[in-house]
Amino acid sequence: MKCLPKKSLKHIKFNLLFFVLWTCLITACTPSKNIEEATIVFKGGTIYTQEAENPIAEALAIKDSLILFVGSDEEVEAYIGPLTQMIDFSGKIMTPGWIEGHGHFMGLGYNLLNLDLSAAKNYDEIVEKVRLTAANTKSGQWIIGNGWHQSKWEEPAKNSFNGFPLHDLLSAVTPDHPVVLFHASGHALLANAKAMEIAKIGPLNRELNGYRKISGGEIIRDEKGHPTGIFNENAMGLISQYIPERSEERNLQAFNLAQATCHKNGITSFHDAGIGKSNMAFYQKMKSDGSLKTRIYAMLDGSDKELLQDWYQKGPLIDPWLTVRSIKLMADGALGSKGAWLLEEYSDQAGHYGHETMPMEEIYQTVEDGLQFGFQIATHAIGDKANQEVLNQYQKALEKINTPSVDPRFRIEHVQHLHPKDIPRFAQLGVIPSMQAIHLSSDRPWAMDRLGKKRIIEGAYMWQSLLATGIPVINGTDVPVEPLSPIANFYASVTRKTLDGKPETGYEPAQKMTRDQALKSYTLSPAFGAFEEKIKGSITSGKLADLVILNQDLMKIDENQILNTKVLMTIIGGDIVYQIEE
C-alpha cells in the first residue's frame, strides 16, 4: 500500500479538524430538527415570569397559541426561523396577562353605554346631566345611569334622608321619563317619580295594604312613609323588573366595548361574577362565531335555581375561552349603601346592621350541591357578620361531605371587613379571599364613618394578614363599580393610598402588599382561583401565550410613577389583540 506524504497527512488533518469545528458551529447556530420554529419571538426586555425557578428572563418564543421557550436572548436564537416574527421590547417589561379576578363583563360594557355619573361632584350635577339627557330622549323612554356615590360628593345633597338624596329634584326635571340611577356599588338605586309610578310604589297609606315587606332589602322612606327614591339591595328588583329587556344589538355593542376595554388594559382573562341565562347564551354565541377574544371564567347566578339545576345535570364546562364551573352567591350588600351585614351596628346609623341578602340555609344548600356536582362556590360577603356566616356554612358543608380527593377552592368575594378571629379560618378551610385593592383607595376615606377606627384597624382590607396565613389573595376591580385598571389596582395594593396619593404613608401601611405579591394577585393567584394555574398565570413553556408588555418597570420605579405606566401590547393565545406606539 502506497503511503501519503507527511505534508498531505498534515493537510488532511487540518481539513478534518476544520470540518469538525465548522460542523459544531453550524449545529450550534441552526435549530435542531427537534426544536420547533417560533411564530413570534420577543427579545431584549425584562420578563417577570411568576415562576419561582426562573423569575426573570429576557426573551420568549411563542408557537401558535402556546409559550415555546423562556430564557436568554442568546438561547432564543435557536427558535428563530425564516417565518418568525421578531419583536424587540428593549427597555420594556413583560408580565403574564392580567386576570380580572372579579368583575361584571357586560356591566362594564353597559356602563360605557349608559349615563356615567361616577365623576359627579354633587347631586345637583347629577340632576343636570339627567335633565340634558331627557331633553334629547323620546318621551316615555327609560333613562339609565350608573356610578353615583353620595359619600364621594364634595358636598351632601341639600335634601336628604339617612345620607341619601331625595328623588324630588330628579323627578322635577324628568316628569315624562322613568329614570333609574344605579349606585356605584350596584347595591342600591335612585328612581324618579315616573319609575316609581310604573312600579306602583307610593306612600305607605296608599300602597297595597299599607306595607310592602322586602326580605334582604328595603325601600327607604322618610318619616311620613313617603318613598325617598332609594331602593336598597333586594328591593331594587321592584323597580328594575320594569326596565325594558336589552336588545341583541345593544348587547353586542356592550360586549364589544367591554372586550376592547379589557384588551386596552392588559386584561387577558376575566372572572365574571354572576351570569344569568341570557348572558350565558350570548357568551356561547360569541364563542361559537369566534368573537370571544377574552377568556371568561363564568360564575353562575346562584339566585336562579332553574339555571343551577340545568348546570348540575350538565356538569362543569372547561374550555380555554369560556369556562363554567363556579356559582356566585350573595350574602350581604355593600358598605357604601349601608347594606354590608355587620356584627355591630353602623357607626353612622344607630340600630342598623345591614342586610342578609340570602338566607344562610340557602347558601349552605348551594354549597352542599356544589360539592356534589363539582362546582366552586364564590360568595359575596363584605361585612364581618357576612364573612363569618359564610365561613361557617363552608366549614359545615366541608365537614359533612369529607372527600379528601375533592379540591373545592371555595371563594369569598370582596372580604372587605373581617372579625380578627376569622382571618386564620381562610387558610384553615382552604377558602380563597377574592379582594379588590382599589376599593381601599376608593372607600377608605369614608369607610371610617361606617365602621369606626377600631374595626378599620383590626379588620378592614386585611391583605397582608391573610397572605401571612399562606392563602393566596385574588385581586380585581369589581368593574363597573370601579374603573377597569390593573395599574391603579397595583398602585393601591402596594401603597394603600387614594389615587391622588393620600395619605403620605398609606392607610394602615402594615397591610400593604409587596410588589411581587401584587403582581401575583393579578396573575397566578386568580389563575389558581379558577383552577387554571397549569395553563395560565405565569410565563413558562407549555402555558397559554397570554401576555402584556408595559412601558416601564413597575416592579422597580418609584411608587409615585406607577400610575403613569401604560399597556403597550396585549397578547392572547399568541395573537396581538392590542398595541400602541409610545
Coordinates of C-alpha atoms in Angstrom, one line a residue:
M1 CA 0.0 0.0 0.0
K2 CA 1.3 3.4 -1.0
C3 CA 1.8 5.9 1.9
L4 CA 0.8 9.5 1.6
P5 CA 3.5 12.2 2.1
K6 CA 3.7 13.8 5.6
K7 CA 2.6 17.1 4.1
S8 CA -0.6 15.6 2.7
L9 CA -1.3 14.0 6.0
K10 CA -1.0 17.3 7.8
H11 CA -3.3 18.9 5.2
I12 CA -5.9 16.1 5.7
K13 CA -5.7 16.5 9.5
F14 CA -6.2 20.3 9.2
N15 CA -9.2 19.9 6.8
L16 CA -10.7 17.3 9.1
L17 CA -10.3 19.5 12.2
F18 CA -11.8 22.5 10.3
F19 CA -14.7 20.3 9.2
V20 CA -15.4 19.2 12.7
L21 CA -15.2 22.7 14.1
W22 CA -17.5 24.1 11.3
T23 CA -20.0 21.3 11.8
C24 CA -20.1 22.1 15.6
L25 CA -20.6 25.8 14.8
I26 CA -23.4 25.2 12.3
T27 CA -25.1 22.8 14.7
A28 CA -25.0 25.3 17.5
C29 CA -26.4 28.1 15.4
T30 CA -29.0 26.1 13.4
P31 CA -32.2 24.9 15.0
S32 CA -32.2 21.2 15.7
K33 CA -34.8 19.1 14.0
N34 CA -36.2 18.6 17.5
I35 CA -36.5 22.4 18.1
E36 CA -39.7 24.0 16.8
E37 CA -39.6 27.2 14.9
A38 CA -41.4 30.0 16.8
T39 CA -44.3 32.0 15.5
I40 CA -43.2 35.1 17.4
V41 CA -40.0 35.9 19.4
F42 CA -39.7 38.7 21.9
K43 CA -36.2 39.8 22.8
G44 CA -34.3 42.5 24.7
G45 CA -36.6 43.3 27.6
T46 CA -37.3 42.2 31.1
I47 CA -39.8 39.3 31.7
Y48 CA -41.3 38.8 35.1
T49 CA -42.4 35.2 34.8
Q50 CA -44.1 34.4 38.2
E51 CA -42.1 31.2 38.1
A52 CA -40.0 30.6 41.2
E53 CA -37.2 28.7 39.5
N54 CA -36.9 31.3 36.7
P55 CA -38.4 34.6 38.0
I56 CA -36.8 36.9 35.5
A57 CA -35.9 36.3 31.8
E58 CA -35.2 38.5 28.8
A59 CA -36.6 36.6 25.8
L60 CA -39.6 34.5 24.9
A61 CA -40.7 32.4 22.0
I62 CA -44.3 31.6 21.0
K63 CA -45.5 28.8 18.8
D64 CA -49.1 29.5 17.7
S65 CA -51.1 29.8 21.0
L66 CA -48.6 28.5 23.4
I67 CA -45.3 29.6 25.0
L68 CA -42.5 27.6 23.4
F69 CA -39.4 28.9 25.3
V70 CA -38.5 31.4 28.0
G71 CA -34.8 32.3 28.7
S72 CA -32.0 34.5 27.4
D73 CA -31.6 36.4 24.2
E74 CA -28.8 34.0 23.1
E75 CA -30.8 30.9 23.8
V76 CA -33.9 32.1 22.0
E77 CA -32.0 32.3 18.7
A78 CA -32.4 28.6 18.3
Y79 CA -36.1 29.1 17.8
I80 CA -35.9 31.7 15.1
G81 CA -36.7 30.6 11.6
P82 CA -37.4 32.4 8.3
L83 CA -41.1 32.9 9.2
T84 CA -40.7 34.0 12.8
Q85 CA -42.0 37.5 13.7
M86 CA -39.3 39.3 15.7
I87 CA -40.3 41.9 18.3
D88 CA -37.7 43.9 20.2
F89 CA -39.1 45.2 23.5
S90 CA -35.9 46.7 24.9
G91 CA -36.4 48.9 27.9
K92 CA -39.9 47.5 28.5
I93 CA -41.2 44.7 30.7
M94 CA -43.5 41.7 30.1
T95 CA -45.7 40.0 32.6
P96 CA -48.3 37.3 32.4
G97 CA -51.6 38.6 31.1
W98 CA -53.5 40.3 33.8
I99 CA -56.5 38.4 35.1
E100 CA -59.5 40.4 36.3
G101 CA -60.3 38.4 39.4
H102 CA -63.8 39.8 40.0
G103 CA -65.9 42.0 37.7
H104 CA -69.0 42.2 35.6
F105 CA -68.2 41.9 31.9
M106 CA -71.5 43.1 30.4
G107 CA -71.9 45.6 33.2
L108 CA -68.6 47.1 32.0
G109 CA -70.0 47.4 28.5
Y110 CA -73.3 48.8 29.5
N111 CA -71.7 51.2 31.9
L112 CA -70.0 52.7 28.9
L113 CA -73.3 52.9 27.0
N114 CA -75.4 54.4 29.8
L115 CA -75.1 57.7 31.5
D116 CA -71.9 57.8 33.5
L117 CA -72.3 59.6 36.9
S118 CA -69.1 58.5 38.5
A119 CA -67.3 61.9 38.2
A120 CA -70.2 63.9 39.6
K121 CA -69.2 66.2 42.4
N122 CA -72.6 66.6 43.9
Y123 CA -76.3 65.8 43.5
D124 CA -77.1 68.9 41.6
E125 CA -74.6 68.0 38.9
I126 CA -76.3 64.6 38.5
V127 CA -79.7 66.2 38.2
E128 CA -78.4 68.5 35.5
K129 CA -76.9 65.6 33.5
V130 CA -80.1 63.7 33.6
R131 CA -82.1 66.8 32.6
L132 CA -79.9 67.3 29.5
T133 CA -80.2 63.6 28.6
A134 CA -84.0 63.8 28.9
A135 CA -84.1 66.8 26.6
N136 CA -82.7 64.6 23.9
T137 CA -84.6 61.4 24.7
K138 CA -88.1 60.4 23.4
S139 CA -90.8 60.9 26.0
G140 CA -91.6 57.7 27.9
Q141 CA -88.2 56.1 27.2
W142 CA -86.2 54.9 30.2
I143 CA -83.1 56.8 31.2
I144 CA -80.4 54.6 32.9
G145 CA -77.4 55.9 34.7
N146 CA -74.6 54.4 36.8
G147 CA -71.9 55.3 39.2
W148 CA -73.1 57.9 41.7
H149 CA -71.9 57.6 45.3
Q150 CA -73.1 60.1 47.9
S151 CA -70.1 59.6 50.2
K152 CA -67.7 60.7 47.4
W153 CA -69.5 64.0 46.7
E154 CA -67.8 67.2 47.7
E155 CA -71.0 68.2 49.5
P156 CA -74.1 66.3 50.6
A157 CA -77.4 66.7 48.9
K158 CA -79.4 69.7 50.2
N159 CA -82.4 67.5 50.7
S160 CA -81.5 64.0 52.0
F161 CA -82.6 61.2 54.3
N162 CA -80.2 58.8 56.1
G163 CA -77.4 60.3 54.0
F164 CA -79.1 59.5 50.6
P165 CA -80.6 62.2 48.3
L166 CA -84.3 62.5 47.8
H167 CA -85.8 62.0 44.4
D168 CA -87.7 65.3 44.3
L169 CA -85.2 67.4 42.3
L170 CA -84.6 64.5 39.8
S171 CA -88.4 64.0 39.4
A172 CA -89.0 67.7 38.7
V173 CA -86.7 67.7 35.6
T174 CA -88.0 64.3 34.3
P175 CA -91.8 64.3 34.5
D176 CA -92.2 62.3 31.3
H177 CA -89.2 59.8 31.6
P178 CA -88.8 56.9 34.0
V179 CA -85.3 57.3 35.4
V180 CA -83.1 54.8 37.3
L181 CA -79.7 55.7 38.6
F182 CA -77.7 52.8 40.0
H183 CA -75.4 53.4 42.9
A184 CA -71.6 52.9 42.2
S185 CA -71.7 49.8 44.4
G186 CA -74.5 48.2 42.3
H187 CA -76.4 47.6 45.6
A188 CA -78.8 50.5 45.5
L189 CA -80.6 52.6 43.0
L190 CA -82.4 56.0 42.9
A191 CA -85.7 56.1 41.0
N192 CA -87.7 59.1 40.0
A193 CA -91.4 59.5 40.5
K194 CA -92.3 58.2 37.0
A195 CA -90.3 55.0 37.5
M196 CA -92.0 54.5 40.9
E197 CA -95.4 55.2 39.4
I198 CA -94.8 52.4 36.9
A199 CA -93.7 50.1 39.7
K200 CA -96.8 51.1 41.8
I201 CA -94.6 52.3 44.7
G202 CA -96.2 55.1 46.7
P203 CA -96.8 56.4 50.2
L204 CA -97.4 53.7 52.8
N205 CA -101.1 54.8 53.3
R206 CA -101.8 54.2 49.6
E207 CA -99.6 51.3 48.7
L208 CA -101.1 47.8 48.7
N209 CA -102.2 47.2 52.3
G210 CA -100.1 50.0 53.6
Y211 CA -96.8 48.0 53.8
R212 CA -94.6 46.0 51.4
K213 CA -92.1 43.8 53.2
I214 CA -88.8 43.1 51.4
S215 CA -86.5 40.3 52.6
G216 CA -82.9 41.3 52.4
G217 CA -83.5 44.9 51.3
E218 CA -85.6 48.0 51.9
I219 CA -87.5 50.8 50.3
I220 CA -86.0 53.8 52.1
R221 CA -88.9 56.1 53.2
D222 CA -89.0 59.4 55.1
E223 CA -90.6 60.0 58.5
K224 CA -94.1 60.2 56.8
G225 CA -93.7 56.9 54.9
H226 CA -93.1 58.5 51.5
P227 CA -90.5 56.7 49.3
T228 CA -87.3 58.8 49.0
G229 CA -86.5 57.1 45.7
I230 CA -83.7 54.9 47.2
F231 CA -84.2 51.2 46.8
N232 CA -81.6 49.1 48.6
E233 CA -80.4 45.6 47.9
N234 CA -83.2 43.1 47.1
A235 CA -85.7 46.0 46.9
M236 CA -84.1 47.1 43.7
G237 CA -86.0 44.4 41.8
L238 CA -89.2 46.2 42.5
I239 CA -88.1 48.9 40.0
S240 CA -85.5 47.1 37.8
Q241 CA -88.0 44.5 36.7
Y242 CA -89.8 47.1 34.6
I243 CA -86.7 48.3 32.7
P244 CA -87.1 47.0 29.1
E245 CA -85.1 44.0 28.1
R246 CA -81.8 44.7 26.4
S247 CA -81.9 44.2 22.6
E248 CA -79.4 41.9 20.8
E249 CA -77.9 45.0 19.1
R250 CA -77.3 46.7 22.5
N251 CA -75.8 43.5 23.9
L252 CA -73.4 43.3 21.0
Q253 CA -72.4 47.0 21.5
A254 CA -71.8 46.4 25.2
F255 CA -69.9 43.2 24.6
N256 CA -67.6 44.8 22.0
L257 CA -66.9 47.9 24.3
A258 CA -66.1 45.6 27.2
Q259 CA -63.8 43.4 25.2
A260 CA -61.9 46.4 23.7
T261 CA -61.5 47.9 27.2
C262 CA -60.1 44.7 28.6
H263 CA -57.5 44.5 25.8
K264 CA -56.5 48.1 26.2
N265 CA -55.9 47.4 29.9
G266 CA -53.9 44.2 29.5
I267 CA -56.7 42.0 30.7
T268 CA -56.5 38.6 29.0
S269 CA -58.9 36.7 31.3
F270 CA -62.0 37.8 33.2
H271 CA -63.8 36.3 36.2
D272 CA -67.4 37.3 35.5
A273 CA -69.2 37.3 38.8
G274 CA -72.8 36.4 38.3
I275 CA -74.1 35.2 34.9
G276 CA -77.8 34.7 34.1
K277 CA -79.4 32.6 31.4
S278 CA -79.4 35.4 28.8
N279 CA -75.8 36.4 29.2
M280 CA -74.7 32.8 29.2
A281 CA -76.5 32.1 25.9
F282 CA -75.0 35.3 24.5
Y283 CA -71.4 34.3 25.5
Q284 CA -71.8 30.9 24.0
K285 CA -72.9 32.5 20.7
M286 CA -69.9 34.9 20.8
K287 CA -67.6 31.9 21.4
S288 CA -69.1 29.8 18.6
D289 CA -68.8 32.5 16.0
G290 CA -65.2 33.4 17.0
S291 CA -66.0 36.8 18.6
L292 CA -64.9 35.9 22.1
K293 CA -61.3 37.1 22.3
T294 CA -61.1 37.5 26.1
R295 CA -61.1 34.3 28.3
I296 CA -64.2 34.2 30.5
Y297 CA -64.4 32.3 33.8
A298 CA -68.1 32.5 34.4
M299 CA -69.9 32.3 37.8
L300 CA -73.5 31.2 37.5
D301 CA -76.1 33.4 39.2
G302 CA -76.8 31.4 42.4
S303 CA -80.2 33.1 42.8
D304 CA -81.6 31.4 39.7
K305 CA -82.4 27.9 40.9
E306 CA -83.6 26.7 37.5
L307 CA -80.3 27.8 35.9
L308 CA -78.3 25.9 38.6
Q309 CA -80.4 22.7 38.2
D310 CA -79.7 22.8 34.5
W311 CA -76.0 23.0 35.0
Y312 CA -75.9 20.4 37.8
Q313 CA -77.3 18.0 35.2
K314 CA -74.7 19.0 32.5
G315 CA -71.8 19.4 34.9
P316 CA -69.0 22.0 34.6
L317 CA -67.8 23.3 31.2
I318 CA -64.0 23.5 31.0
D319 CA -62.8 25.4 27.9
P320 CA -59.9 27.8 27.2
W321 CA -62.3 30.6 26.2
L322 CA -65.4 30.0 28.3
T323 CA -65.3 28.0 31.5
V324 CA -68.4 27.5 33.7
R325 CA -67.6 25.8 37.0
S326 CA -68.4 28.3 39.7
I327 CA -71.6 29.6 41.4
K328 CA -71.9 33.2 42.7
L329 CA -74.0 33.8 45.8
M330 CA -74.8 37.0 47.7
A331 CA -74.6 37.0 51.5
D332 CA -75.0 40.8 52.0
G333 CA -74.8 44.2 50.4
A334 CA -72.2 47.0 50.1
L335 CA -70.7 49.2 52.7
G336 CA -71.3 52.4 50.7
S337 CA -75.1 51.8 50.5
K338 CA -75.1 50.6 54.2
G339 CA -76.1 47.1 53.1
A340 CA -73.0 45.2 54.3
W341 CA -74.0 42.9 57.1
L342 CA -72.2 43.8 60.4
L343 CA -71.7 42.1 63.8
E344 CA -72.1 45.6 65.4
E345 CA -74.3 48.5 64.3
Y346 CA -73.1 51.1 61.8
S347 CA -71.1 53.9 63.4
D348 CA -73.1 56.4 61.4
Q349 CA -76.6 54.9 61.8
A350 CA -77.6 53.6 65.2
G351 CA -79.5 50.4 65.2
H352 CA -78.7 49.5 61.6
Y353 CA -76.7 46.3 60.9
G354 CA -77.0 46.0 57.1
H355 CA -78.7 43.2 55.2
E356 CA -78.5 39.4 55.0
T357 CA -79.5 39.3 51.3
M358 CA -79.7 35.5 51.0
P359 CA -80.7 33.2 53.9
M360 CA -77.7 31.2 55.3
E361 CA -79.8 28.0 54.9
E362 CA -80.0 28.6 51.2
I363 CA -76.3 29.3 51.0
Y364 CA -75.5 26.1 52.8
Q365 CA -77.6 24.0 50.5
T366 CA -75.9 25.5 47.4
V367 CA -72.5 24.8 49.0
E368 CA -73.5 21.2 49.5
D369 CA -74.8 20.9 45.9
G370 CA -71.6 22.5 44.6
L371 CA -69.5 19.8 46.4
Q372 CA -71.8 17.1 45.0
F373 CA -71.9 18.3 41.4
G374 CA -68.3 19.7 41.1
F375 CA -68.9 23.4 41.2
Q376 CA -66.9 26.0 43.1
I377 CA -68.8 28.4 45.3
A378 CA -67.9 32.1 45.3
T379 CA -70.0 34.1 47.8
H380 CA -70.2 37.9 48.0
A381 CA -69.5 39.0 51.6
I382 CA -68.4 42.5 52.6
G383 CA -69.3 42.9 56.3
D384 CA -67.7 41.0 59.2
K385 CA -71.0 39.2 60.0
A386 CA -71.5 38.1 56.4
N387 CA -67.9 36.8 56.1
Q388 CA -68.2 34.9 59.4
E389 CA -71.5 33.3 58.5
V390 CA -70.3 32.3 55.0
L391 CA -67.2 30.7 56.5
N392 CA -69.5 28.8 58.9
Q393 CA -71.5 27.4 56.0
Y394 CA -68.4 26.4 54.1
Q395 CA -67.0 24.7 57.2
K396 CA -70.2 22.8 58.0
A397 CA -70.5 21.5 54.4
L398 CA -66.8 20.5 54.2
E399 CA -67.1 18.6 57.5
K400 CA -70.3 16.8 56.4
I401 CA -69.0 15.9 52.9
N402 CA -65.5 14.9 53.8
T403 CA -63.9 13.9 50.5
P404 CA -60.1 14.4 50.6
S405 CA -59.8 13.9 46.8
V406 CA -62.0 16.9 46.1
D407 CA -60.4 20.3 45.8
P408 CA -63.3 22.8 46.1
R409 CA -61.3 26.0 46.3
F410 CA -64.3 27.9 47.7
R411 CA -64.0 31.7 47.5
I412 CA -65.4 34.7 49.3
E413 CA -65.7 37.8 47.1
H414 CA -64.6 41.2 48.5
V415 CA -63.8 40.2 52.1
Q416 CA -63.6 43.9 53.0
H417 CA -64.3 43.7 56.7
L418 CA -63.4 40.7 58.9
H419 CA -63.6 40.0 62.6
P420 CA -59.9 39.3 63.6
K421 CA -60.7 35.7 64.8
D422 CA -61.9 34.9 61.3
I423 CA -58.7 35.8 59.5
P424 CA -56.9 32.5 60.0
R425 CA -60.0 30.5 59.1
F426 CA -59.5 31.2 55.4
A427 CA -56.3 29.2 55.3
Q428 CA -57.6 26.6 57.7
L429 CA -60.6 25.9 55.4
G430 CA -58.7 26.5 52.1
V431 CA -61.1 29.4 51.2
I432 CA -59.6 31.9 48.8
P433 CA -60.2 35.6 49.5
S434 CA -61.0 37.5 46.3
M435 CA -60.4 41.1 47.2
Q436 CA -60.3 44.4 45.2
A437 CA -57.4 46.6 46.3
I438 CA -58.9 49.6 44.5
H439 CA -61.8 49.5 47.0
L440 CA -59.3 50.6 49.7
S441 CA -58.3 53.7 47.6
S442 CA -61.9 54.5 46.8
D443 CA -63.7 53.6 50.0
R444 CA -61.2 54.1 52.9
P445 CA -61.7 57.9 53.3
W446 CA -65.4 57.4 54.1
A447 CA -65.4 53.8 55.5
M448 CA -64.2 55.2 58.8
D449 CA -67.6 56.8 59.2
R450 CA -69.3 53.4 58.7
L451 CA -67.1 51.3 60.9
G452 CA -65.1 53.5 63.3
K453 CA -61.4 53.4 63.9
K454 CA -61.2 50.1 65.9
R455 CA -63.0 48.0 63.3
I456 CA -61.0 49.6 60.5
I457 CA -57.6 48.9 62.1
E458 CA -58.4 45.4 63.3
G459 CA -60.3 44.0 60.3
A460 CA -60.7 46.1 57.2
Y461 CA -58.8 45.4 53.9
M462 CA -56.5 42.9 55.7
W463 CA -54.4 41.8 52.7
Q464 CA -51.1 41.2 54.4
S465 CA -52.7 39.4 57.4
L466 CA -54.4 37.0 55.0
L467 CA -51.3 36.5 52.9
A468 CA -49.3 35.7 56.0
T469 CA -51.5 32.7 56.7
G470 CA -50.4 31.2 53.4
I471 CA -53.6 31.6 51.4
P472 CA -53.4 33.3 48.0
V473 CA -55.3 36.6 47.6
I474 CA -57.0 37.3 44.3
N475 CA -57.2 40.9 43.0
G476 CA -59.6 42.7 40.8
T477 CA -61.7 45.9 40.3
D478 CA -65.3 44.8 40.6
V479 CA -65.8 46.8 37.4
P480 CA -68.1 48.7 36.8
V481 CA -68.1 49.5 40.5
E482 CA -64.5 50.7 39.9
P483 CA -62.8 51.5 36.6
L484 CA -61.1 48.5 34.9
S485 CA -57.4 49.4 35.6
P486 CA -54.9 46.8 36.8
I487 CA -52.3 49.6 37.1
A488 CA -54.4 51.6 39.5
N489 CA -55.1 48.4 41.4
F490 CA -51.4 47.6 41.6
Y491 CA -50.7 51.1 42.9
A492 CA -53.4 50.7 45.6
S493 CA -52.1 47.3 46.6
V494 CA -48.5 48.5 47.2
T495 CA -49.3 52.0 48.6
R496 CA -52.7 51.8 50.3
K497 CA -53.2 55.4 49.2
T498 CA -56.0 57.1 47.3
L499 CA -55.2 57.7 43.6
D500 CA -54.2 61.2 44.4
G501 CA -51.5 59.9 46.7
K502 CA -53.1 60.4 50.2
P503 CA -52.2 59.8 52.9
E504 CA -48.4 60.0 52.6
T505 CA -47.7 56.7 54.4
G506 CA -50.9 55.0 53.2
Y507 CA -53.8 53.8 55.2
E508 CA -52.8 51.1 57.7
P509 CA -49.5 50.6 56.0
A510 CA -48.7 47.3 57.7
Q511 CA -51.3 45.7 55.4
K512 CA -49.5 46.8 52.1
M513 CA -48.6 44.1 49.6
T514 CA -45.1 43.8 48.3
R515 CA -44.8 44.4 44.5
D516 CA -44.2 40.7 44.0
Q517 CA -47.4 39.9 45.9
A518 CA -49.4 42.5 44.0
L519 CA -48.3 41.1 40.6
K520 CA -49.1 37.5 41.8
S521 CA -52.5 38.7 42.9
Y522 CA -53.3 39.7 39.4
T523 CA -51.8 36.8 37.6
L524 CA -51.0 33.4 39.2
S525 CA -53.4 33.7 42.1
P526 CA -56.5 34.4 40.1
A527 CA -55.4 31.5 37.7
F528 CA -55.3 29.3 40.8
G529 CA -58.7 30.6 41.9
A530 CA -60.1 29.4 38.6
F531 CA -58.3 26.0 38.7
E532 CA -56.2 27.3 35.7
E533 CA -52.8 27.6 37.2
K534 CA -51.4 24.8 35.0
I535 CA -52.3 26.7 31.8
K536 CA -52.0 30.4 32.7
G537 CA -50.9 32.9 35.3
S538 CA -47.2 32.5 34.8
I539 CA -44.7 32.6 31.8
T540 CA -43.3 29.1 31.2
S541 CA -43.1 26.6 28.3
G542 CA -46.4 25.0 27.5
K543 CA -48.7 27.6 29.0
L544 CA -51.0 29.8 27.0
A545 CA -49.3 32.7 25.4
D546 CA -51.3 35.4 27.3
L547 CA -49.0 38.3 27.9
V548 CA -48.8 42.0 28.5
I549 CA -46.0 44.5 27.7
L550 CA -45.7 47.7 29.8
N551 CA -43.8 50.8 29.0
Q552 CA -41.9 51.0 32.3
D553 CA -40.8 48.6 35.1
L554 CA -43.5 48.9 37.7
M555 CA -41.6 46.4 39.9
K556 CA -38.7 49.0 40.4
I557 CA -39.9 52.5 39.6
D558 CA -40.7 55.0 42.4
E559 CA -44.3 54.4 43.6
N560 CA -45.3 57.9 42.5
Q561 CA -44.6 56.9 38.9
I562 CA -46.6 53.7 39.0
L563 CA -49.9 55.3 37.8
N564 CA -48.0 56.6 34.7
T565 CA -47.5 53.0 33.5
K566 CA -49.1 52.2 30.1
V567 CA -50.0 49.0 28.4
L568 CA -48.2 48.9 25.1
M569 CA -49.2 45.4 23.9
T570 CA -51.7 42.7 24.9
I571 CA -51.3 39.2 23.6
I572 CA -53.9 36.5 24.0
G573 CA -53.2 33.0 22.7
G574 CA -50.3 34.2 20.7
D575 CA -52.4 36.9 18.9
I576 CA -51.6 40.6 19.4
V577 CA -55.1 41.9 20.3
Y578 CA -54.0 45.4 21.3
Q579 CA -50.9 47.6 20.5
I580 CA -49.9 51.2 20.8
E581 CA -46.8 53.1 20.0
E582 CA -45.2 55.2 22.6

